[in-house]
Amino acid sequence: VIVGQPALDDAVDYFGITEAGDWVLLRINQPGSPYDGVVGWMAVTLLRWNTDLSVLPLFRADGSPVTAFTPTPTLSPAQADALPTAELIVPALAPLPATSIPPAPDITERLVTLGGDQIPANPLTPLTATASDGSTMRLRLDAAVVEIWSGLLGDAPGTWQPASGELLWPGTQAYVAVAAGGGGTDEVIVNRIRIIQPPVQERSQLISLPILAEAVQSETIMALLGSREQQGVYVLESEGTLKQLLVAEQDAAWQNEEDNATLLLHTPARASGLNSFSWVREDGTGLLVYARPFFNIQGAVGDAQGDLWWIETPQVNMDRWMLWHYDGQISRIELYMQGDSALFTQNGGQRSPVTPVLLAVKTGDDYSLLVDTIETTSQQLYSGLYQLTMRRQPPGDDRSANALVTAVTQLLPPAAYRGPLRVSPDGAMLAYFDYDPSHPSL
């Protein structure tokens, strides 16, 4: 069978010769030739050579080797012992900056601690409450005015702010002004209820995902799958099996390069409930991190050091945001910075309040934050993409954005891009859709 007809000047590599010396086993080594890389037998009379063919391995006329090949041993590089992975512990919580204290109740108010088991609360049904004297009551909130002391949310000096009745979580302390008795002996109709203290809520807990650890260790993991319509994240393995990794989470993203990869998984945002995200290492161990009570999470990311960063915003109409940091070296969660929309006002101009969404953090001599924004009032997405340059160490106890941020750069104006926005695992690139409102979509 003729497998090719190389040119007379094509270079070839020799691999063997027949015992009769009339045929040579060769490979065409001529880049650009249509036969480059082709292996076959060629008659010696058709060749020109400048080497000693007698040194080539001998083959019989049927193409079988006279002497079996001695396979070249494959040397496996010495495997270094895996570095021990630091054992995770529940992070400590750094003390928060001092906040303004709510005023004392007025003469018409009573201090109560709310009961129940629903987060968020359902203000359309009576809520149980326990007064400071130990008596219990059921609060009817059909027409009640709900307020919260803004100092609880990082505002200084603090004022009463309108709030949703869904923030009346179990364990919350509040001042209650009663209008009249209700339909039962322990039921009261509430005129006004003011939140003065959030419930005690753990900020993090340890989690373990052996399904992820086994898939990574056996190198069978192919992809992580989820749905925009349903909660749940699944591991797709090379055998075609699909295993559920988590139930409540809806999306997942790898952080950092392969040798330092971790996984961040987010639950759907809840406007008035308990918000959280999960951070998991390749060995399956990780942390479930909760937002503070009455706060939403606006983006959570990891950095190259194995630390975590996330932004929280109040679940009330307040122009306020907080940047939180998990320091993996000392296992501590701290409030790193807080600010408002003034940080994103360019050249002294005026604009509507915006909510920042954290996309990426790069560490070095300074920190660099990549932040998208949402117009708070209209909830207009993609309202400006920014890079914030920030001091590595907070100066003293001042955690304000004015003290920490050294430069604000607008990378994309509001009308120039659309999402989804995706940052590469190494944090070096951002994928987005270029957008021009004057050109309709196809």
Tab-separated table of C-alpha atoms in Angstrom:
chain	number	residue	atom	x	y	z
A	1	VAL	CA	0.000	0.000	0.000
A	2	ILE	CA	1.468	3.367	-1.007
A	3	VAL	CA	0.963	5.864	1.849
A	4	GLY	CA	2.822	8.812	0.340
A	5	GLN	CA	5.137	10.108	-2.347
A	6	PRO	CA	7.610	12.527	-0.749
A	7	ALA	CA	9.790	14.857	-2.790
A	8	LEU	CA	13.381	13.925	-3.599
A	9	ASP	CA	14.825	16.514	-1.206
A	10	ASP	CA	12.516	15.787	1.760
A	11	ALA	CA	14.380	14.976	4.992
A	12	VAL	CA	13.659	11.638	6.666
A	13	ASP	CA	14.394	9.866	9.957
A	14	TYR	CA	15.535	6.202	9.836
A	15	PHE	CA	14.225	3.575	12.263
A	16	GLY	CA	15.219	0.191	10.768
A	17	ILE	CA	16.241	-1.911	7.764
A	18	THR	CA	15.294	-5.365	6.484
A	19	GLU	CA	17.712	-8.287	6.854
A	20	ALA	CA	18.207	-8.268	3.088
A	21	GLY	CA	19.108	-4.580	3.200
A	22	ASP	CA	16.575	-3.651	0.509
A	23	TRP	CA	13.907	-1.744	2.515
A	24	VAL	CA	14.229	0.973	5.174
A	25	LEU	CA	11.698	1.972	7.836
A	26	LEU	CA	11.514	5.774	7.951
A	27	ARG	CA	9.458	8.829	8.878
A	28	ILE	CA	9.102	11.966	6.718
A	29	ASN	CA	10.526	14.945	8.640
A	30	GLN	CA	9.728	17.843	6.325
A	31	PRO	CA	7.540	20.607	7.827
A	32	GLY	CA	5.248	21.973	5.169
A	33	SER	CA	5.093	18.702	3.255
A	34	PRO	CA	1.682	17.010	3.040
A	35	TYR	CA	3.433	13.818	4.143
A	36	ASP	CA	5.263	15.302	7.133
A	37	GLY	CA	5.165	12.768	9.977
A	38	VAL	CA	4.146	9.814	7.780
A	39	VAL	CA	5.863	6.522	8.766
A	40	GLY	CA	6.441	3.697	6.255
A	41	TRP	CA	8.835	1.480	4.295
A	42	MET	CA	10.837	2.708	1.283
A	43	ALA	CA	13.132	0.850	-1.124
A	44	VAL	CA	16.805	1.602	-0.543
A	45	THR	CA	17.283	2.243	-4.259
A	46	LEU	CA	15.030	5.318	-3.956
A	47	LEU	CA	17.065	6.884	-1.142
A	48	ARG	CA	20.085	9.098	-0.821
A	49	TRP	CA	21.675	8.845	2.589
A	50	ASN	CA	24.715	10.124	4.440
A	51	THR	CA	24.665	7.696	7.355
A	52	ASP	CA	25.636	4.085	8.013
A	53	LEU	CA	22.471	2.016	7.514
A	54	SER	CA	24.111	-1.077	9.033
A	55	VAL	CA	23.644	0.331	12.528
A	56	LEU	CA	19.848	0.381	12.145
A	57	PRO	CA	17.706	-2.267	13.894
A	58	LEU	CA	17.016	-5.326	11.706
A	59	PHE	CA	13.555	-6.356	10.525
A	60	ARG	CA	12.302	-9.474	8.745
A	61	ALA	CA	10.650	-9.265	5.349
A	62	ASP	CA	7.202	-9.272	6.999
A	63	GLY	CA	8.095	-6.158	9.013
A	64	SER	CA	8.544	-7.872	12.370
A	65	PRO	CA	11.709	-6.989	14.310
A	66	VAL	CA	14.518	-9.545	14.455
A	67	THR	CA	15.338	-8.420	17.974
A	68	ALA	CA	12.471	-7.238	20.113
A	69	PHE	CA	12.674	-3.617	21.084
A	70	THR	CA	13.821	-2.859	24.579
A	71	PRO	CA	11.381	-0.270	25.785
A	72	THR	CA	12.916	2.860	27.182
A	73	PRO	CA	12.080	2.947	30.884
A	74	THR	CA	9.748	5.739	31.864
A	75	LEU	CA	11.164	7.482	34.874
A	76	SER	CA	8.598	8.842	37.259
A	77	PRO	CA	9.749	12.023	38.943
A	78	ALA	CA	10.071	11.772	42.671
A	79	GLN	CA	6.852	12.808	44.299
A	80	ALA	CA	7.318	15.380	46.984
A	81	ASP	CA	5.254	14.832	50.047
A	82	ALA	CA	2.165	17.016	49.959
A	83	LEU	CA	2.410	20.016	52.173
A	84	PRO	CA	0.098	19.684	55.136
A	85	THR	CA	-3.047	21.756	54.768
A	86	ALA	CA	-3.639	24.035	57.712
A	87	GLU	CA	-6.573	22.878	59.778
A	88	LEU	CA	-9.482	25.282	59.631
A	89	ILE	CA	-10.968	26.631	62.839
A	90	VAL	CA	-13.986	28.839	63.404
A	91	PRO	CA	-12.698	32.393	62.888
A	92	ALA	CA	-12.666	34.852	65.741
A	93	LEU	CA	-14.582	38.100	65.256
A	94	ALA	CA	-12.597	41.306	65.683
A	95	PRO	CA	-14.272	43.970	67.851
A	96	LEU	CA	-16.466	46.346	65.886
A	97	PRO	CA	-15.934	50.106	65.979
A	98	ALA	CA	-18.027	51.883	68.578
A	99	THR	CA	-21.511	52.822	67.387
A	100	SER	CA	-24.115	55.212	68.699
A	101	ILE	CA	-26.331	53.806	71.436
A	102	PRO	CA	-30.111	53.875	70.913
A	103	PRO	CA	-31.970	56.328	73.153
A	104	ALA	CA	-33.978	55.044	76.099
A	105	PRO	CA	-37.619	54.103	75.468
A	106	ASP	CA	-40.170	56.835	75.900
A	107	ILE	CA	-42.986	56.600	78.408
A	108	THR	CA	-45.301	54.786	75.958
A	109	GLU	CA	-42.823	52.049	75.021
A	110	ARG	CA	-41.843	48.691	76.491
A	111	LEU	CA	-38.663	46.728	75.863
A	112	VAL	CA	-39.357	43.271	74.424
A	113	THR	CA	-37.417	40.375	72.930
A	114	LEU	CA	-39.104	38.874	69.896
A	115	GLY	CA	-39.759	35.154	69.601
A	116	GLY	CA	-40.779	32.882	66.769
A	117	ASP	CA	-38.747	30.741	64.406
A	118	GLN	CA	-39.035	32.469	61.032
A	119	ILE	CA	-36.277	34.408	59.245
A	120	PRO	CA	-37.418	36.664	57.687
A	121	ALA	CA	-40.319	37.322	60.012
A	122	ASN	CA	-43.913	37.349	58.800
A	123	PRO	CA	-45.433	40.589	60.157
A	124	LEU	CA	-48.888	39.611	58.864
A	125	THR	CA	-49.253	37.045	61.646
A	126	PRO	CA	-48.979	37.824	65.386
A	127	LEU	CA	-45.410	37.623	66.715
A	128	THR	CA	-44.612	36.317	70.169
A	129	ALA	CA	-42.587	38.587	72.453
A	130	THR	CA	-41.238	38.541	75.996
A	131	ALA	CA	-41.120	41.760	78.027
A	132	SER	CA	-38.275	42.694	80.373
A	133	ASP	CA	-40.425	41.652	83.354
A	134	GLY	CA	-40.827	38.135	81.924
A	135	SER	CA	-44.414	38.508	80.749
A	136	THR	CA	-45.290	37.255	77.270
A	137	MET	CA	-47.575	38.702	74.627
A	138	ARG	CA	-48.543	38.319	71.009
A	139	LEU	CA	-47.958	41.383	68.850
A	140	ARG	CA	-50.345	42.292	66.051
A	141	LEU	CA	-48.424	44.446	63.581
A	142	ASP	CA	-51.021	44.985	60.848
A	143	ALA	CA	-50.765	48.791	61.010
A	144	ALA	CA	-47.564	49.175	63.017
A	145	VAL	CA	-44.766	51.551	62.040
A	146	VAL	CA	-41.462	49.627	62.024
A	147	GLU	CA	-38.182	51.478	62.589
A	148	ILE	CA	-34.548	50.597	63.299
A	149	TRP	CA	-31.763	52.554	65.005
A	150	SER	CA	-29.312	53.313	62.182
A	151	GLY	CA	-26.333	53.081	64.529
A	152	LEU	CA	-26.801	49.300	64.438
A	153	LEU	CA	-26.018	49.486	60.714
A	154	GLY	CA	-22.848	51.555	60.977
A	155	ASP	CA	-24.420	54.997	60.753
A	156	ALA	CA	-23.206	57.777	63.033
A	157	PRO	CA	-24.494	59.534	65.051
A	158	GLY	CA	-27.633	57.423	64.496
A	159	THR	CA	-31.301	58.103	63.778
A	160	TRP	CA	-34.522	56.142	63.554
A	161	GLN	CA	-34.903	54.738	60.035
A	162	PRO	CA	-37.980	53.122	58.419
A	163	ALA	CA	-37.650	49.346	58.227
A	164	SER	CA	-39.551	46.313	57.015
A	165	GLY	CA	-41.505	44.137	59.405
A	166	GLU	CA	-39.577	41.185	57.980
A	167	LEU	CA	-36.566	42.349	60.041
A	168	LEU	CA	-38.343	41.400	63.280
A	169	TRP	CA	-36.288	38.212	63.563
A	170	PRO	CA	-36.408	35.885	66.565
A	171	GLY	CA	-34.111	37.226	69.296
A	172	THR	CA	-34.368	40.859	68.158
A	173	GLN	CA	-34.828	43.423	70.930
A	174	ALA	CA	-37.224	46.283	70.288
A	175	TYR	CA	-39.274	49.051	71.866
A	176	VAL	CA	-43.007	48.455	71.462
A	177	ALA	CA	-45.726	51.109	71.708
A	178	VAL	CA	-49.094	49.412	72.232
A	179	ALA	CA	-52.309	50.932	70.892
A	180	ALA	CA	-54.878	48.599	72.444
A	181	GLY	CA	-55.640	45.036	73.364
A	182	GLY	CA	-56.238	42.519	70.604
A	183	GLY	CA	-58.635	39.649	70.228
A	184	GLY	CA	-57.051	37.491	72.938
A	185	THR	CA	-55.954	37.994	76.527
A	186	ASP	CA	-52.262	38.065	75.592
A	187	GLU	CA	-52.680	39.793	72.221
A	188	VAL	CA	-51.905	43.487	71.743
A	189	ILE	CA	-52.202	45.822	68.776
A	190	VAL	CA	-48.923	47.598	68.147
A	191	ASN	CA	-48.707	51.219	67.047
A	192	ARG	CA	-44.961	51.329	66.605
A	193	ILE	CA	-42.043	48.949	67.049
A	194	ARG	CA	-38.415	50.117	67.065
A	195	ILE	CA	-35.478	47.723	66.661
A	196	ILE	CA	-32.616	48.511	69.055
A	197	GLN	CA	-30.579	45.287	69.017
A	198	PRO	CA	-30.193	42.511	66.415
A	199	PRO	CA	-30.346	38.863	67.472
A	200	VAL	CA	-27.142	37.017	68.343
A	201	GLN	CA	-26.041	35.308	65.143
A	202	GLU	CA	-22.896	33.288	64.457
A	203	ARG	CA	-20.804	34.739	61.646
A	204	SER	CA	-19.331	31.463	60.433
A	205	GLN	CA	-19.230	27.712	60.908
A	206	LEU	CA	-17.065	24.872	59.627
A	207	ILE	CA	-18.352	22.724	56.770
A	208	SER	CA	-17.099	19.567	55.058
A	209	LEU	CA	-17.827	18.447	51.497
A	210	PRO	CA	-16.324	14.954	51.055
A	211	ILE	CA	-17.915	14.643	47.596
A	212	LEU	CA	-15.731	17.494	46.330
A	213	ALA	CA	-12.620	16.151	48.058
A	214	GLU	CA	-13.048	12.681	46.530
A	215	ALA	CA	-13.673	14.048	43.031
A	216	VAL	CA	-10.602	16.291	43.180
A	217	GLN	CA	-8.358	13.605	44.692
A	218	SER	CA	-9.369	11.005	42.091
A	219	GLU	CA	-9.169	13.601	39.283
A	220	THR	CA	-12.669	12.676	38.111
A	221	ILE	CA	-14.218	16.126	38.517
A	222	MET	CA	-15.236	17.582	35.149
A	223	ALA	CA	-17.495	20.517	35.966
A	224	LEU	CA	-19.759	22.140	38.528
A	225	LEU	CA	-23.359	22.475	37.408
A	226	GLY	CA	-26.267	24.565	38.629
A	227	SER	CA	-29.468	26.217	37.448
A	228	ARG	CA	-30.734	29.789	37.382
A	229	GLU	CA	-34.231	28.516	38.168
A	230	GLN	CA	-33.435	26.114	41.015
A	231	GLN	CA	-31.063	26.030	43.950
A	232	GLY	CA	-28.391	23.375	44.253
A	233	VAL	CA	-24.837	22.857	42.955
A	234	TYR	CA	-23.754	19.518	41.464
A	235	VAL	CA	-20.419	17.839	40.646
A	236	LEU	CA	-20.177	16.240	37.194
A	237	GLU	CA	-17.598	13.422	37.134
A	238	SER	CA	-15.802	11.809	34.199
A	239	GLU	CA	-17.885	8.623	34.532
A	240	GLY	CA	-20.962	10.713	33.753
A	241	THR	CA	-22.281	10.687	37.318
A	242	LEU	CA	-23.868	13.786	38.807
A	243	LYS	CA	-23.650	14.283	42.578
A	244	GLN	CA	-25.282	17.061	44.574
A	245	LEU	CA	-22.674	19.109	46.401
A	246	LEU	CA	-24.879	21.630	48.222
A	247	VAL	CA	-28.622	22.204	48.423
A	248	ALA	CA	-29.117	25.928	49.159
A	249	GLU	CA	-26.373	27.398	46.954
A	250	GLN	CA	-27.018	28.362	43.341
A	251	ASP	CA	-23.688	29.292	41.745
A	252	ALA	CA	-20.025	28.434	42.197
A	253	ALA	CA	-16.716	29.928	41.066
A	254	TRP	CA	-13.114	28.766	41.409
A	255	GLN	CA	-10.694	31.215	42.978
A	256	ASN	CA	-6.945	31.533	42.241
A	257	GLU	CA	-4.684	29.213	40.244
A	258	GLU	CA	-4.743	25.410	40.344
A	259	ASP	CA	-2.092	25.013	43.043
A	260	ASN	CA	-4.019	27.289	45.382
A	261	ALA	CA	-7.566	26.769	44.151
A	262	THR	CA	-10.573	27.257	46.382
A	263	LEU	CA	-14.268	27.323	45.620
A	264	LEU	CA	-16.804	30.030	46.465
A	265	LEU	CA	-20.495	29.113	46.435
A	266	HIS	CA	-23.288	31.653	46.852
A	267	THR	CA	-26.865	31.338	48.012
A	268	PRO	CA	-29.505	33.434	46.221
A	269	ALA	CA	-29.713	36.959	47.640
A	270	ARG	CA	-32.509	37.457	50.164
A	271	ALA	CA	-33.674	41.047	50.506
A	272	SER	CA	-34.742	40.627	54.127
A	273	GLY	CA	-33.456	37.250	55.256
A	274	LEU	CA	-30.234	35.579	56.321
A	275	ASN	CA	-27.555	35.797	53.623
A	276	SER	CA	-24.438	33.640	53.352
A	277	PHE	CA	-21.760	32.167	51.116
A	278	SER	CA	-19.541	29.079	51.356
A	279	TRP	CA	-15.781	28.873	50.828
A	280	VAL	CA	-14.316	25.396	50.287
A	281	ARG	CA	-10.776	24.089	49.756
A	282	GLU	CA	-9.897	21.169	47.492
A	283	ASP	CA	-9.717	18.853	50.518
A	284	GLY	CA	-13.435	19.492	51.080
A	285	THR	CA	-13.043	21.557	54.254
A	286	GLY	CA	-14.324	25.090	54.371
A	287	LEU	CA	-16.358	27.825	55.989
A	288	LEU	CA	-19.973	28.891	55.778
A	289	VAL	CA	-19.925	32.673	56.283
A	290	TYR	CA	-23.046	34.625	57.264
A	291	ALA	CA	-23.760	38.299	56.761
A	292	ARG	CA	-24.540	40.276	59.885
A	293	PRO	CA	-28.244	40.313	60.781
A	294	PHE	CA	-30.159	42.813	58.627
A	295	PHE	CA	-27.443	42.899	55.926
A	296	ASN	CA	-27.152	41.618	52.351
A	297	ILE	CA	-23.977	40.257	50.744
A	298	GLN	CA	-22.911	42.144	47.625
A	299	GLY	CA	-20.173	39.948	46.205
A	300	ALA	CA	-17.661	37.652	47.924
A	301	VAL	CA	-14.205	36.843	46.505
A	302	GLY	CA	-10.927	35.211	47.494
A	303	ASP	CA	-7.431	36.603	47.029
A	304	ALA	CA	-4.093	34.968	46.224
A	305	GLN	CA	-3.223	34.724	49.937
A	306	GLY	CA	-6.221	32.516	50.682
A	307	ASP	CA	-8.124	35.322	52.404
A	308	LEU	CA	-11.757	36.257	51.779
A	309	TRP	CA	-13.355	39.643	51.104
A	310	TRP	CA	-17.011	40.582	50.821
A	311	ILE	CA	-19.275	43.637	50.860
A	312	GLU	CA	-22.404	43.919	52.993
A	313	THR	CA	-25.209	46.486	52.666
A	314	PRO	CA	-28.153	47.148	55.036
A	315	GLN	CA	-31.580	45.688	54.353
A	316	VAL	CA	-33.058	49.157	54.828
A	317	ASN	CA	-32.936	52.255	52.635
A	318	MET	CA	-29.536	53.552	53.765
A	319	ASP	CA	-26.588	54.729	51.673
A	320	ARG	CA	-24.028	52.602	53.496
A	321	TRP	CA	-21.738	49.656	52.688
A	322	MET	CA	-19.124	47.658	54.592
A	323	LEU	CA	-16.086	45.730	53.327
A	324	TRP	CA	-15.319	42.639	55.428
A	325	HIS	CA	-12.106	40.596	55.495
A	326	TYR	CA	-11.362	37.038	56.611
A	327	ASP	CA	-7.658	36.730	57.458
A	328	GLY	CA	-6.788	33.070	56.954
A	329	GLN	CA	-3.367	33.389	58.604
A	330	ILE	CA	-4.792	34.307	61.995
A	331	SER	CA	-8.342	33.016	61.403
A	332	ARG	CA	-10.172	36.264	62.103
A	333	ILE	CA	-13.081	38.166	60.553
A	334	GLU	CA	-12.856	41.942	60.708
A	335	LEU	CA	-14.621	45.006	59.379
A	336	TYR	CA	-11.985	46.457	57.056
A	337	MET	CA	-13.703	49.517	55.617
A	338	GLN	CA	-17.062	51.261	55.390
A	339	GLY	CA	-18.343	54.061	53.216
A	340	ASP	CA	-21.180	55.412	51.077
A	341	SER	CA	-21.901	56.506	47.505
A	342	ALA	CA	-19.789	59.642	47.823
A	343	LEU	CA	-16.761	57.469	47.049
A	344	PHE	CA	-18.045	56.857	43.511
A	345	THR	CA	-18.925	60.475	42.718
A	346	GLN	CA	-16.527	61.622	40.035
A	347	ASN	CA	-15.172	65.182	39.798
A	348	GLY	CA	-17.537	66.518	42.416
A	349	GLY	CA	-20.611	65.679	40.341
A	350	GLN	CA	-23.969	64.577	41.705
A	351	ARG	CA	-25.513	61.186	41.094
A	352	SER	CA	-28.054	58.828	42.611
A	353	PRO	CA	-26.875	56.524	45.420
A	354	VAL	CA	-25.262	53.309	44.209
A	355	THR	CA	-24.693	49.908	45.784
A	356	PRO	CA	-21.207	48.425	45.242
A	357	VAL	CA	-20.793	44.771	44.241
A	358	LEU	CA	-17.349	43.243	44.814
A	359	LEU	CA	-15.903	41.362	41.811
A	360	ALA	CA	-12.216	40.830	42.632
A	361	VAL	CA	-9.384	41.734	45.014
A	362	LYS	CA	-5.682	41.875	44.142
A	363	THR	CA	-3.125	42.099	46.921
A	364	GLY	CA	0.361	43.577	46.992
A	365	ASP	CA	1.913	46.665	48.538
A	366	ASP	CA	-1.610	48.089	48.301
A	367	TYR	CA	-4.960	46.405	47.749
A	368	SER	CA	-6.923	46.818	44.532
A	369	LEU	CA	-10.677	46.205	44.478
A	370	LEU	CA	-12.725	45.690	41.307
A	371	VAL	CA	-16.262	46.895	42.013
A	372	ASP	CA	-19.425	47.011	39.923
A	373	THR	CA	-22.304	49.269	41.004
A	374	ILE	CA	-26.099	49.124	41.037
A	375	GLU	CA	-28.216	52.275	41.176
A	376	THR	CA	-29.892	51.853	44.549
A	377	THR	CA	-33.241	53.557	43.904
A	378	SER	CA	-34.060	52.138	40.465
A	379	GLN	CA	-32.011	48.928	40.924
A	380	GLN	CA	-30.427	49.608	37.524
A	381	LEU	CA	-27.612	47.112	37.018
A	382	TYR	CA	-24.188	47.915	35.536
A	383	SER	CA	-24.143	51.519	36.738
A	384	GLY	CA	-20.367	51.920	36.524
A	385	LEU	CA	-17.310	49.702	36.953
A	386	TYR	CA	-14.579	50.962	39.289
A	387	GLN	CA	-11.136	50.105	40.568
A	388	LEU	CA	-10.399	51.167	44.143
A	389	THR	CA	-6.807	51.393	45.337
A	390	MET	CA	-6.714	50.909	49.090
A	391	ARG	CA	-4.115	50.991	51.840
A	392	ARG	CA	-2.921	47.593	53.000
A	393	GLN	CA	-3.113	48.479	56.694
A	394	PRO	CA	-5.902	50.567	58.204
A	395	PRO	CA	-4.475	53.681	59.898
A	396	GLY	CA	-5.414	53.118	63.527
A	397	ASP	CA	-9.103	52.615	64.185
A	398	ASP	CA	-10.307	54.735	61.257
A	399	ARG	CA	-12.092	52.319	58.928
A	400	SER	CA	-13.727	54.967	56.735
A	401	ALA	CA	-13.318	54.820	52.973
A	402	ASN	CA	-11.991	58.387	53.034
A	403	ALA	CA	-9.054	57.232	55.180
A	404	LEU	CA	-8.308	53.981	53.339
A	405	VAL	CA	-9.005	54.538	49.634
A	406	THR	CA	-6.183	56.371	47.867
A	407	ALA	CA	-7.556	56.300	44.304
A	408	VAL	CA	-10.880	55.674	42.546
A	409	THR	CA	-10.756	54.920	38.812
A	410	GLN	CA	-13.859	54.461	36.673
A	411	LEU	CA	-13.073	51.666	34.208
A	412	LEU	CA	-16.444	51.570	32.432
A	413	PRO	CA	-19.255	54.170	32.434
A	414	PRO	CA	-22.848	53.103	33.150
A	415	ALA	CA	-24.029	52.838	29.533
A	416	ALA	CA	-21.011	50.989	28.108
A	417	TYR	CA	-21.323	47.384	29.321
A	418	ARG	CA	-23.615	44.576	30.331
A	419	GLY	CA	-23.180	41.326	32.215
A	420	PRO	CA	-22.836	38.702	33.381
A	421	LEU	CA	-19.401	39.858	34.550
A	422	ARG	CA	-16.824	37.110	35.009
A	423	VAL	CA	-13.339	37.484	36.477
A	424	SER	CA	-10.654	34.954	35.510
A	425	PRO	CA	-9.445	32.704	38.375
A	426	ASP	CA	-6.127	34.570	38.555
A	427	GLY	CA	-7.963	37.914	38.767
A	428	ALA	CA	-6.126	39.296	35.726
A	429	MET	CA	-9.006	39.577	33.241
A	430	LEU	CA	-12.693	40.513	33.221
A	431	ALA	CA	-15.208	39.240	30.673
A	432	TYR	CA	-18.208	41.453	29.909
A	433	PHE	CA	-20.488	42.411	27.022
A	434	ASP	CA	-19.688	45.645	25.204
A	435	TYR	CA	-22.914	47.660	25.050
A	436	ASP	CA	-24.080	50.586	22.943
A	437	PRO	CA	-27.660	51.758	23.649
A	438	SER	CA	-27.874	53.310	20.159
A	439	HIS	CA	-27.462	49.891	18.494
A	440	PRO	CA	-30.338	47.428	19.060
A	441	SER	CA	-29.393	43.879	19.933
A	442	LEU	CA	-29.556	41.318	17.144
